Tab-separated table of C-alpha atoms and ligand atoms in Angstrom:
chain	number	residue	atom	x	y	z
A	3	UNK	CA	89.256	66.847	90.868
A	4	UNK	CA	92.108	65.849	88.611
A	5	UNK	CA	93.358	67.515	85.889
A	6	UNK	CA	96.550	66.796	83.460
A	7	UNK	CA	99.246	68.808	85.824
A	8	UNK	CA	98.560	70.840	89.051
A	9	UNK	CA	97.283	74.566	89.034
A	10	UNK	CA	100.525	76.362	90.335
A	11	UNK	CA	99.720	78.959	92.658
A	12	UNK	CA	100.828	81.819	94.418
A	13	UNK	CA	99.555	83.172	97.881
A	14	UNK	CA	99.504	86.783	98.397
A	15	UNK	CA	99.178	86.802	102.635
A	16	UNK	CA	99.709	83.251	102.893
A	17	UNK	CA	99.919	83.859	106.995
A	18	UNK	CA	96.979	85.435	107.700
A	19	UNK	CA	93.494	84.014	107.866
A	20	UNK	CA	92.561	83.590	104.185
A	21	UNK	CA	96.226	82.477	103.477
A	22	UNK	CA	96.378	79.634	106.391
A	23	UNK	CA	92.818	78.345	105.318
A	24	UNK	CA	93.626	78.758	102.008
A	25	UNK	CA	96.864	76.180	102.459
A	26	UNK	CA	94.548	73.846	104.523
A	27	UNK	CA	92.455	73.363	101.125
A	28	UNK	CA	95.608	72.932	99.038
A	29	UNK	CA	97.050	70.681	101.442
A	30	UNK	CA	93.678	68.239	101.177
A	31	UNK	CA	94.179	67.995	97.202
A	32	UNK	CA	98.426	67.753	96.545
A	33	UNK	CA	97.766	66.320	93.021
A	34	UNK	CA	95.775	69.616	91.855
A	35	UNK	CA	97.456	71.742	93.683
A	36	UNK	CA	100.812	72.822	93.924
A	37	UNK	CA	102.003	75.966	95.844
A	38	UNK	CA	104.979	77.397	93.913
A	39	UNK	CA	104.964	81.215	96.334
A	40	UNK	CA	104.430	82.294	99.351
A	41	UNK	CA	104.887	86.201	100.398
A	42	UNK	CA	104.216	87.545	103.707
A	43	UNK	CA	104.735	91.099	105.960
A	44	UNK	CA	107.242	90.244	108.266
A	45	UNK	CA	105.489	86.946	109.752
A	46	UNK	CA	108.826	84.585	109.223
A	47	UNK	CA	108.129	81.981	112.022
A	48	UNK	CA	104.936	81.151	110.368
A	49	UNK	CA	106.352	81.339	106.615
A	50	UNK	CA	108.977	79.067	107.536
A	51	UNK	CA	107.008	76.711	108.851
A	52	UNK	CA	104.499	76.838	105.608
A	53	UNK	CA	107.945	76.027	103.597
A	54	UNK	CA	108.774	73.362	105.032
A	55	UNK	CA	105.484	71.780	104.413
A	56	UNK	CA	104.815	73.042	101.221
A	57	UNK	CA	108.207	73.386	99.300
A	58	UNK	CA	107.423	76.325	97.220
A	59	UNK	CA	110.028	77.935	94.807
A	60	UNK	CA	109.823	81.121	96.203
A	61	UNK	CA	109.078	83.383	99.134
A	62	UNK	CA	108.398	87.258	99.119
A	63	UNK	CA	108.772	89.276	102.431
A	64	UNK	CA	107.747	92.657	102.446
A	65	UNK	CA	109.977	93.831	105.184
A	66	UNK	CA	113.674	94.386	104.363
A	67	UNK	CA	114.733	93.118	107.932
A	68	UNK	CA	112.201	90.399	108.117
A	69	UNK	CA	113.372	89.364	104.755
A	70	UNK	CA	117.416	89.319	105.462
A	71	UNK	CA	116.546	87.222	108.578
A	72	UNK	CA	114.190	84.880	106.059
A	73	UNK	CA	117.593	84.686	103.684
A	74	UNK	CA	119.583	83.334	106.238
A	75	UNK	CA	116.993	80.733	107.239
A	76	UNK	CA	116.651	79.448	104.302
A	77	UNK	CA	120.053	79.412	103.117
A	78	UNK	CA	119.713	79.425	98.999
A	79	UNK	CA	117.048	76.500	99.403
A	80	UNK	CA	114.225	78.575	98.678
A	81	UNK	CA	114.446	81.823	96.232
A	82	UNK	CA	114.041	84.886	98.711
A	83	UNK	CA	112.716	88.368	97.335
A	84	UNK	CA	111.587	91.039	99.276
A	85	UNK	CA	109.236	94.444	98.895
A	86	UNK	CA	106.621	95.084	96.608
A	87	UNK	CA	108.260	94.965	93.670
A	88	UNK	CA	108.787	90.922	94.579
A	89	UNK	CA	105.719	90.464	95.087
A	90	UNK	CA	104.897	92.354	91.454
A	91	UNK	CA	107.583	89.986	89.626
A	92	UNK	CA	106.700	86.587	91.174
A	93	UNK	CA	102.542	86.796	90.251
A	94	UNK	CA	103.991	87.410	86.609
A	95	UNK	CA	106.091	84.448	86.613
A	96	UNK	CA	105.455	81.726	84.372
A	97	UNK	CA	105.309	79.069	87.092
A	98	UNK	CA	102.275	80.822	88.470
A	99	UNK	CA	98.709	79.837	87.041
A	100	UNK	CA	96.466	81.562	89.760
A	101	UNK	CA	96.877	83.998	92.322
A	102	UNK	CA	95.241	84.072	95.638
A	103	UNK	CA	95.184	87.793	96.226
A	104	UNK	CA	94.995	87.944	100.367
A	105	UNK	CA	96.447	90.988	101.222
A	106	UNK	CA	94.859	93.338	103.758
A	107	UNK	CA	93.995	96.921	102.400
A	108	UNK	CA	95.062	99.034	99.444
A	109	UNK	CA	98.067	97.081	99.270
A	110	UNK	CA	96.990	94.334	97.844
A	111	UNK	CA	95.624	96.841	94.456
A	112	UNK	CA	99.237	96.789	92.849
A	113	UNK	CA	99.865	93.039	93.069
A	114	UNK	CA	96.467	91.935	91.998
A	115	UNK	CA	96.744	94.543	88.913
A	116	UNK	CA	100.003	93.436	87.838
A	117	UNK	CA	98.752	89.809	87.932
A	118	UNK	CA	95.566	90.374	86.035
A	119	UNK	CA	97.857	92.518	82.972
A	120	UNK	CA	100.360	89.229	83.315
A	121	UNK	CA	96.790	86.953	82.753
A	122	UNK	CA	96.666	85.103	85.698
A	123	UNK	CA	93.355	83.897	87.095
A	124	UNK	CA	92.420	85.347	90.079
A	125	UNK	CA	90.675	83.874	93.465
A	126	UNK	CA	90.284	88.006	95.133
A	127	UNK	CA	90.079	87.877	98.938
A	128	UNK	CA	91.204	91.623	98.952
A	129	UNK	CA	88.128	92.947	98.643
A	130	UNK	CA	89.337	96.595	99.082
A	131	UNK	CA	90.701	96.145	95.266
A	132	UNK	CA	87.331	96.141	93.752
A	133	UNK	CA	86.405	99.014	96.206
A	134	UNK	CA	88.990	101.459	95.801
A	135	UNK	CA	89.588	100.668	91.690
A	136	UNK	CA	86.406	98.017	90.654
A	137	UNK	CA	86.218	100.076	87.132
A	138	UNK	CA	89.328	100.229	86.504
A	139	UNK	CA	90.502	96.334	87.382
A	140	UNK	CA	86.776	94.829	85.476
A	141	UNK	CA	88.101	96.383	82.674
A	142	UNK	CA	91.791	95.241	82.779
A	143	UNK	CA	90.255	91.459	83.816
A	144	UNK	CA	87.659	92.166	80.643
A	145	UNK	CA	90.804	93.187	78.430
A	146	UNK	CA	93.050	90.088	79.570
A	147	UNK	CA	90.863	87.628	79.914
A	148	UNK	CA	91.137	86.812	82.896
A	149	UNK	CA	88.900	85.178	85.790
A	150	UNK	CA	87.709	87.069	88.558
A	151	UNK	CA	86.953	84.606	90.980
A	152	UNK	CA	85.425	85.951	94.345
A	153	UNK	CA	86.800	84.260	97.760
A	154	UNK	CA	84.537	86.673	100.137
A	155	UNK	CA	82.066	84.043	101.422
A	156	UNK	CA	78.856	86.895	100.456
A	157	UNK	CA	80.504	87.441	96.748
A	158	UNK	CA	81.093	83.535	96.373
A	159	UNK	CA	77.481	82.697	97.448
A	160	UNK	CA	76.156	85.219	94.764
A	161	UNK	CA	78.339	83.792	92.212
A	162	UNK	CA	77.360	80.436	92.669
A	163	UNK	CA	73.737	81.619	92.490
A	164	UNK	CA	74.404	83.221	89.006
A	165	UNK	CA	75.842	80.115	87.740
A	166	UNK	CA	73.420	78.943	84.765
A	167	UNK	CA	71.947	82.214	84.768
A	168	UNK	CA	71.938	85.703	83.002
A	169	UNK	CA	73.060	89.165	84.545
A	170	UNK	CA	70.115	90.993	82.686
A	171	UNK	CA	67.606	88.144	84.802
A	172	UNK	CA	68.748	89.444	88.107
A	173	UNK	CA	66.255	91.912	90.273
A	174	UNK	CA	68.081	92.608	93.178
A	175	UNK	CA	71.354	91.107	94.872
A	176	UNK	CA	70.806	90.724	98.963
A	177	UNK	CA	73.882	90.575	100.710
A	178	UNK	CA	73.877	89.246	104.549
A	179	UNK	CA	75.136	90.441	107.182
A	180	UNK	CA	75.795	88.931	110.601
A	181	UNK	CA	75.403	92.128	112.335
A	182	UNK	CA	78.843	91.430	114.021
A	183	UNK	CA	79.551	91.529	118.241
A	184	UNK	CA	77.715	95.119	118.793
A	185	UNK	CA	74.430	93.863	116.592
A	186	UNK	CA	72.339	94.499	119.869
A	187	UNK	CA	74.188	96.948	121.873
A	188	UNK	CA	72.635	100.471	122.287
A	189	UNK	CA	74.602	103.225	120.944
A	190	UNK	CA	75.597	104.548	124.292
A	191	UNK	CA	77.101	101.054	124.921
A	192	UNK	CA	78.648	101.629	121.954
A	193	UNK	CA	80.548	104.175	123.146
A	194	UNK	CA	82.183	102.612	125.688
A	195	UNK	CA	83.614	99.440	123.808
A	196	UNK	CA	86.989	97.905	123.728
A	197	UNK	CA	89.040	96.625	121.070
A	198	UNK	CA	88.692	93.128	122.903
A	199	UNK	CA	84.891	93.530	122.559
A	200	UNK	CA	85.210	94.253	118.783
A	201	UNK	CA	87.870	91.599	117.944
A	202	UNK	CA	85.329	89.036	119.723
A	203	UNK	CA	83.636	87.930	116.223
A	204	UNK	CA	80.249	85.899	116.992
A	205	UNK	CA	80.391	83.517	113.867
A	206	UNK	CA	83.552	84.111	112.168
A	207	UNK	CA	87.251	83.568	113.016
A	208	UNK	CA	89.304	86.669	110.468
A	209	UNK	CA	92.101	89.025	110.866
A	210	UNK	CA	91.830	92.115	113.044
A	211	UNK	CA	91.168	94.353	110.122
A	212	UNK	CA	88.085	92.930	108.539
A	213	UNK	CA	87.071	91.855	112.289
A	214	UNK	CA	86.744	95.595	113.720
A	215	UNK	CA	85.194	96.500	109.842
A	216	UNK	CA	82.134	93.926	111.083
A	217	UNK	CA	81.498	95.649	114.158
A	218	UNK	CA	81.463	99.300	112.102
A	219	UNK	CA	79.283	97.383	109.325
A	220	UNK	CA	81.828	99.212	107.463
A	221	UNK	CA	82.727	95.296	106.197
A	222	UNK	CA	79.310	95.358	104.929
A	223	UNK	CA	79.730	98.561	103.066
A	224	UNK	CA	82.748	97.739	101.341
A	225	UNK	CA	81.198	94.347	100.141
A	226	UNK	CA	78.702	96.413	98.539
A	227	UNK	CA	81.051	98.201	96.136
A	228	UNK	CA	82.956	94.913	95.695
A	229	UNK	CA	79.867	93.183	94.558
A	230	UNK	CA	78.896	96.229	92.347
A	231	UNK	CA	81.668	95.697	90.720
A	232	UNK	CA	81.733	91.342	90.487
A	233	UNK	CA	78.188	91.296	89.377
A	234	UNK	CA	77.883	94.666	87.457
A	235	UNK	CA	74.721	95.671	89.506
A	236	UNK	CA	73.720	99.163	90.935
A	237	UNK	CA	73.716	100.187	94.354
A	238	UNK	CA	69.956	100.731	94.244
A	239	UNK	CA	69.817	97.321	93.249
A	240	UNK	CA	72.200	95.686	95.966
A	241	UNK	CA	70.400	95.483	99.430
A	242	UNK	CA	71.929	94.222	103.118
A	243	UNK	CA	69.925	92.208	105.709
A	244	UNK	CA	70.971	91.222	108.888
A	245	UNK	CA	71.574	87.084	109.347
A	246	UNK	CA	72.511	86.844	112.769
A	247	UNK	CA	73.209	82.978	112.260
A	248	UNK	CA	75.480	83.444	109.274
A	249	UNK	CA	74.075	79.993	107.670
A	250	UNK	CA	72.669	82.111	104.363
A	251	UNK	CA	75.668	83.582	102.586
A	252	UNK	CA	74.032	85.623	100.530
A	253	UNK	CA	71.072	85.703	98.109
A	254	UNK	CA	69.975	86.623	94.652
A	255	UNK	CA	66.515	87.653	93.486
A	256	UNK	CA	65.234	87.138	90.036
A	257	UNK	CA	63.189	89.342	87.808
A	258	UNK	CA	60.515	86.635	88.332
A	259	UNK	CA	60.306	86.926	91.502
A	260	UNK	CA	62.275	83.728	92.442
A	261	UNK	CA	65.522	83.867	94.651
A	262	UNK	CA	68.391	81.724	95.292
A	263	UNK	CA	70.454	81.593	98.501
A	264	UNK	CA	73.408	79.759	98.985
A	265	UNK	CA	73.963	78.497	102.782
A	266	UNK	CA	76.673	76.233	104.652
A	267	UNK	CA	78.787	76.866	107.649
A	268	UNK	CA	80.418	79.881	108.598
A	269	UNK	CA	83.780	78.303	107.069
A	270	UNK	CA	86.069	80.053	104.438
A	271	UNK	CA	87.231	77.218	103.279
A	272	UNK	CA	83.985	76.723	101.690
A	273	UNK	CA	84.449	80.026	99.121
A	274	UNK	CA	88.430	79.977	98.902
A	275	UNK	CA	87.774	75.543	97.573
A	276	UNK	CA	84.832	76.841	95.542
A	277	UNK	CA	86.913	79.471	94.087
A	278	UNK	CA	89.937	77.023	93.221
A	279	UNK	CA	88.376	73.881	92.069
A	280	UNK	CA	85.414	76.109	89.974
A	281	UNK	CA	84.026	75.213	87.597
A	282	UNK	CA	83.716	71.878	89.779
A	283	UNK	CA	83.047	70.952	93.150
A	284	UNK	CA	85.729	68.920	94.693
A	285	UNK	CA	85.010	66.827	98.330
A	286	UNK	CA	85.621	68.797	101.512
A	287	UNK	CA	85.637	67.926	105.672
A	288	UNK	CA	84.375	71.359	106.460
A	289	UNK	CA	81.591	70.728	108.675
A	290	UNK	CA	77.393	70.277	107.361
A	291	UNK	CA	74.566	72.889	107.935
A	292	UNK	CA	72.467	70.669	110.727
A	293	UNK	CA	68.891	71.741	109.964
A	294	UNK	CA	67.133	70.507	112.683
A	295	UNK	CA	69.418	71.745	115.308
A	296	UNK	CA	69.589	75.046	113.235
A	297	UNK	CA	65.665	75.551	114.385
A	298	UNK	CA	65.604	79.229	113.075
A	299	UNK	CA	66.705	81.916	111.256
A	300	UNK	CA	66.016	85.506	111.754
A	301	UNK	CA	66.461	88.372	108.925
A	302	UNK	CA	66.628	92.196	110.184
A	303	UNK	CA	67.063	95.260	108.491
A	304	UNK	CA	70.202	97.005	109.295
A	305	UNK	CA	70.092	100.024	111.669
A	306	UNK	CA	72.435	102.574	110.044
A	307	UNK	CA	71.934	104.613	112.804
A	308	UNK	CA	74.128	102.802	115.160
A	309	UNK	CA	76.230	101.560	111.833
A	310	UNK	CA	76.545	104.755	109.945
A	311	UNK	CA	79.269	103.556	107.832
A	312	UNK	CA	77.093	101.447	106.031
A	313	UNK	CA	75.811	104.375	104.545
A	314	UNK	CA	79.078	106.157	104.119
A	315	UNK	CA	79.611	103.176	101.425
A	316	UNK	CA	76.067	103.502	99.348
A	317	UNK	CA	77.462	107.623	99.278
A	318	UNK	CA	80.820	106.962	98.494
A	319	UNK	CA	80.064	104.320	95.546
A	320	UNK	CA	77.176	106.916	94.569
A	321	UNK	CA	79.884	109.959	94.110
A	322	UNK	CA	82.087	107.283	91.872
A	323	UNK	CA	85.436	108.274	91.044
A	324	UNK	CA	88.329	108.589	93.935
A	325	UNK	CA	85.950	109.116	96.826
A	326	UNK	CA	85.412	104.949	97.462
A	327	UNK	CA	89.036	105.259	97.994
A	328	UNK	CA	88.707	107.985	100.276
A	329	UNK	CA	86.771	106.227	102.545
A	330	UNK	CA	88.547	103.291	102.338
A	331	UNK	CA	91.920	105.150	103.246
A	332	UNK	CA	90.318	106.751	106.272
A	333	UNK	CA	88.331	103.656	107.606
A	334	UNK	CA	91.918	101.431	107.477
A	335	UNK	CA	93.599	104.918	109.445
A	336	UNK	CA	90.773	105.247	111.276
A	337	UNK	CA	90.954	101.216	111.879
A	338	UNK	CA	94.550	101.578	112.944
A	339	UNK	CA	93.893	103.941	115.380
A	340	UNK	CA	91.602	102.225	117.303
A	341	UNK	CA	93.741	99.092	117.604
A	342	UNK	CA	96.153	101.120	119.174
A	343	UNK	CA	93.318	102.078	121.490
A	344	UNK	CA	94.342	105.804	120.119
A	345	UNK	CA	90.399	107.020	119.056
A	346	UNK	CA	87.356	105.435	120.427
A	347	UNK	CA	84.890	103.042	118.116
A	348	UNK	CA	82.613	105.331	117.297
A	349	UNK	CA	84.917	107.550	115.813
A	350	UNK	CA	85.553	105.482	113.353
A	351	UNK	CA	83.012	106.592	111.404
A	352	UNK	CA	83.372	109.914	111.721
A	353	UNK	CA	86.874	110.218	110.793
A	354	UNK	CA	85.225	108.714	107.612
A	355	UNK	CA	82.671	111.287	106.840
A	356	UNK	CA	84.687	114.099	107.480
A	357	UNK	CA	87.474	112.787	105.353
A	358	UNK	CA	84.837	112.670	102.882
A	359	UNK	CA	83.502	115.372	103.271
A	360	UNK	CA	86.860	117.745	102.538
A	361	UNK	CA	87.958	115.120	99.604
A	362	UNK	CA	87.865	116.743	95.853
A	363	UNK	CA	86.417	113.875	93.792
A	364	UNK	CA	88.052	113.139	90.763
A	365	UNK	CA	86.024	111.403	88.284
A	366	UNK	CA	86.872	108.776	85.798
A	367	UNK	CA	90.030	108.751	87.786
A	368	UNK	CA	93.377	106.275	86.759
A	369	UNK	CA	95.372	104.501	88.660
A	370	UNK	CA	97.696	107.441	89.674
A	371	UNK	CA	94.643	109.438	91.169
A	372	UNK	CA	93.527	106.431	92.464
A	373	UNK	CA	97.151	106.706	94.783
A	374	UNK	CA	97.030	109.910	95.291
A	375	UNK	CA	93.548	110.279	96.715
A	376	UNK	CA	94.638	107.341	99.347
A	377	UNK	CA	97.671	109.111	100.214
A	378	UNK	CA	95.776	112.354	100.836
A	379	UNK	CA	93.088	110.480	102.802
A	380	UNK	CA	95.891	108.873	105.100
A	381	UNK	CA	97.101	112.337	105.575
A	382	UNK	CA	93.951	113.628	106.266
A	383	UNK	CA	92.337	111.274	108.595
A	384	UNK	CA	95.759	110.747	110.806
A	385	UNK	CA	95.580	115.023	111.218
A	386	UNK	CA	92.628	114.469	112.249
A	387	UNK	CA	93.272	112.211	115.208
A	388	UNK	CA	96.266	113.590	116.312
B	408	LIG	MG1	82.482	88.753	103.630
């Protein structure tokens, strides 16, 4: 891929999973690419490190202390901002074309707003935007224009289905799931797991976050609002199977009956490439799909009894309005909790439902209710465990 000068972009995350793979891509193509920020938490061994290689012109830490000690490092060789309102100035900056939107939660809603109103293209790895605010940010990307580009490997397989085809063709959208580490544990096993158990991922290598949200399913749940939202297709019409092998990414079936899958590796450098490079397809040495070692591949539907937050999604994006942010407030408490080892797994989704369950839905809600029902949630589901 070549084009007249490189696509300057900024990393939202750059240390964490998406934002380390996400270099590694960049770092194979230096005459498209150039990195011109990098913001982290309070990660400044790593950041440093990703300066020095990639030379950007900026760096926003979130943490006040983190980001004095970052200052000093760097010693007026590197611009150094810190807190959210850095990271909301640098994704408007001129010297930023696209931004890779990697944060982990409901933070990563204010930067990824902010950059859409400033009309920056946008590769979305934070899937919990579309989740907690999908009406509201389609219609801001609608308004300015701007590209939407999915970086979840399920979202990026359906959108590279629907490329050459029309939205009012599509039948049915059939996300996969792997099933995660608990697919075939009984639910009193369940009940004894450990947060080593539920960190051990069987096909893919994430953060802790998303990792404990694939052994809930709750992962799976919040990629159904996100592709809702993408793809502008109804719950009823979005359906999960369980892909043990993780080779099929996703699928789409057409009104005729026809359906197209998109398969490779279990690699994310496959969808965060695909989603920098698109329209075009640009070389990679991510590793091939070997079909006759692959011998099979099983499909299974999901058992929500074991994985009842699957089904706390389908209600949540059914009662619209502030309740997907509900849940996703309680399930990142609730997520918190047990990585402290401070509630058990399957507690998880129970903090959920009853969070839920005492939330007053506002409809056609804006941004500010959008805050406020997270903030309540976080209130809410922390009482609850404490
Ligand atoms: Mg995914």
């Amino acid at each position: 891929m070549t084009n007249s000068r490189p696509q300057n972009i900024a990393i939202l995350g750059s240390t964490g999973s998406i934002g380390t793979s996400s270099l590694e891509v960049i770092g194979n193509f230096p005459d498209d690419f150039r990195v011109t920020y990098l913001t982290v938490n309070t990660n400044i061994d790593d950041l440093l490190a990703q300066v020095r290689r990639f030379r950007p012109r900026g760096v926003v830490v979130l943490d006040r202390d983190a980001a004095a000690v970052c200052k000093q490092a760097l010693n007026g060789t590197v611009e150094v901002l810190c807190g959210e309102e850095g990271l909301n100035e640098i994704v408007q900056r001129e010297d930023v074309d696209t931004v890779i939107s990697a944060l982990v939660g409901f933070a990563g809603l204010q930067p990824t707003v902010t950059a859409i109103k400033a009309g920056k293209k946008i590769a979305l790895a934070n899937k919990e935007t579309l989740v907690v605010a999908g009406e509201i940010v389609m219609g801001l990307a609608h308004t300015h224009g701007v590209e939407l580009l999915p970086v979840d490997s399920e979202h990026s397989a359906i959108f590279q289905c629907l490329v050459g085809e029309s939205a009012d063709e599509i039948h049915k959208i059939i996300l996969t799931a792997s099933g995660g580490p608990f697919r075939t544990k009984t639910a009193e096993e369940l009940r004894h797991v450990l947060v080593e158990h539920a960190l051990n991922h069987p096909n893919w290598k994430m953060g802790s976050k998303i990792t404990i949200d694939s052994a809930s399913m709750m992962n799976k749940g919040l990629e159904v609002i996100e592709a809702r939202w993408l793809f502008g297709v109804p719950a009823t019409r979005i359906e999960v199977v369980v892909h043990p092998q993780s080779i099929i990414h996703s699928m789409v079936e057409f009104i005729d009956g026809s359906v197209k899958a998109q398969l490779g590796i279990p690699d994310m450098k496959i969808p965060i490439q695909y989603a920098l490079t698109y329209p075009k397809r640009s070389p990679s040495d991510v590793g091939r799909v070997q079909f006759p070692s692959l011998h099979t591949m099983t499909f299974f539907e999901p058992d929500t009894k074991k994985f009842p937050a699957l089904l706390l999604a389908y209600a949540a994006l059914d009662a619209e309005g502030t309740m997907p942010a509900t849940m996703n407030a309680a399930n990142e408490i609730a997520v918190a909790l047990f990585l402290q080892e401070r509630i058990q797994f399957l507690r998880i989704p129970d903090v959920i439902a009853e969070t839920m369950a005492h939330h007053t839905n506002t409809l056609h809600p804006l941004l500010d209710d959008i805050r406020e029902a997270d903030a309540w949630a976080r209130r809410y589901a922390t009482n609850l465990c404490t």
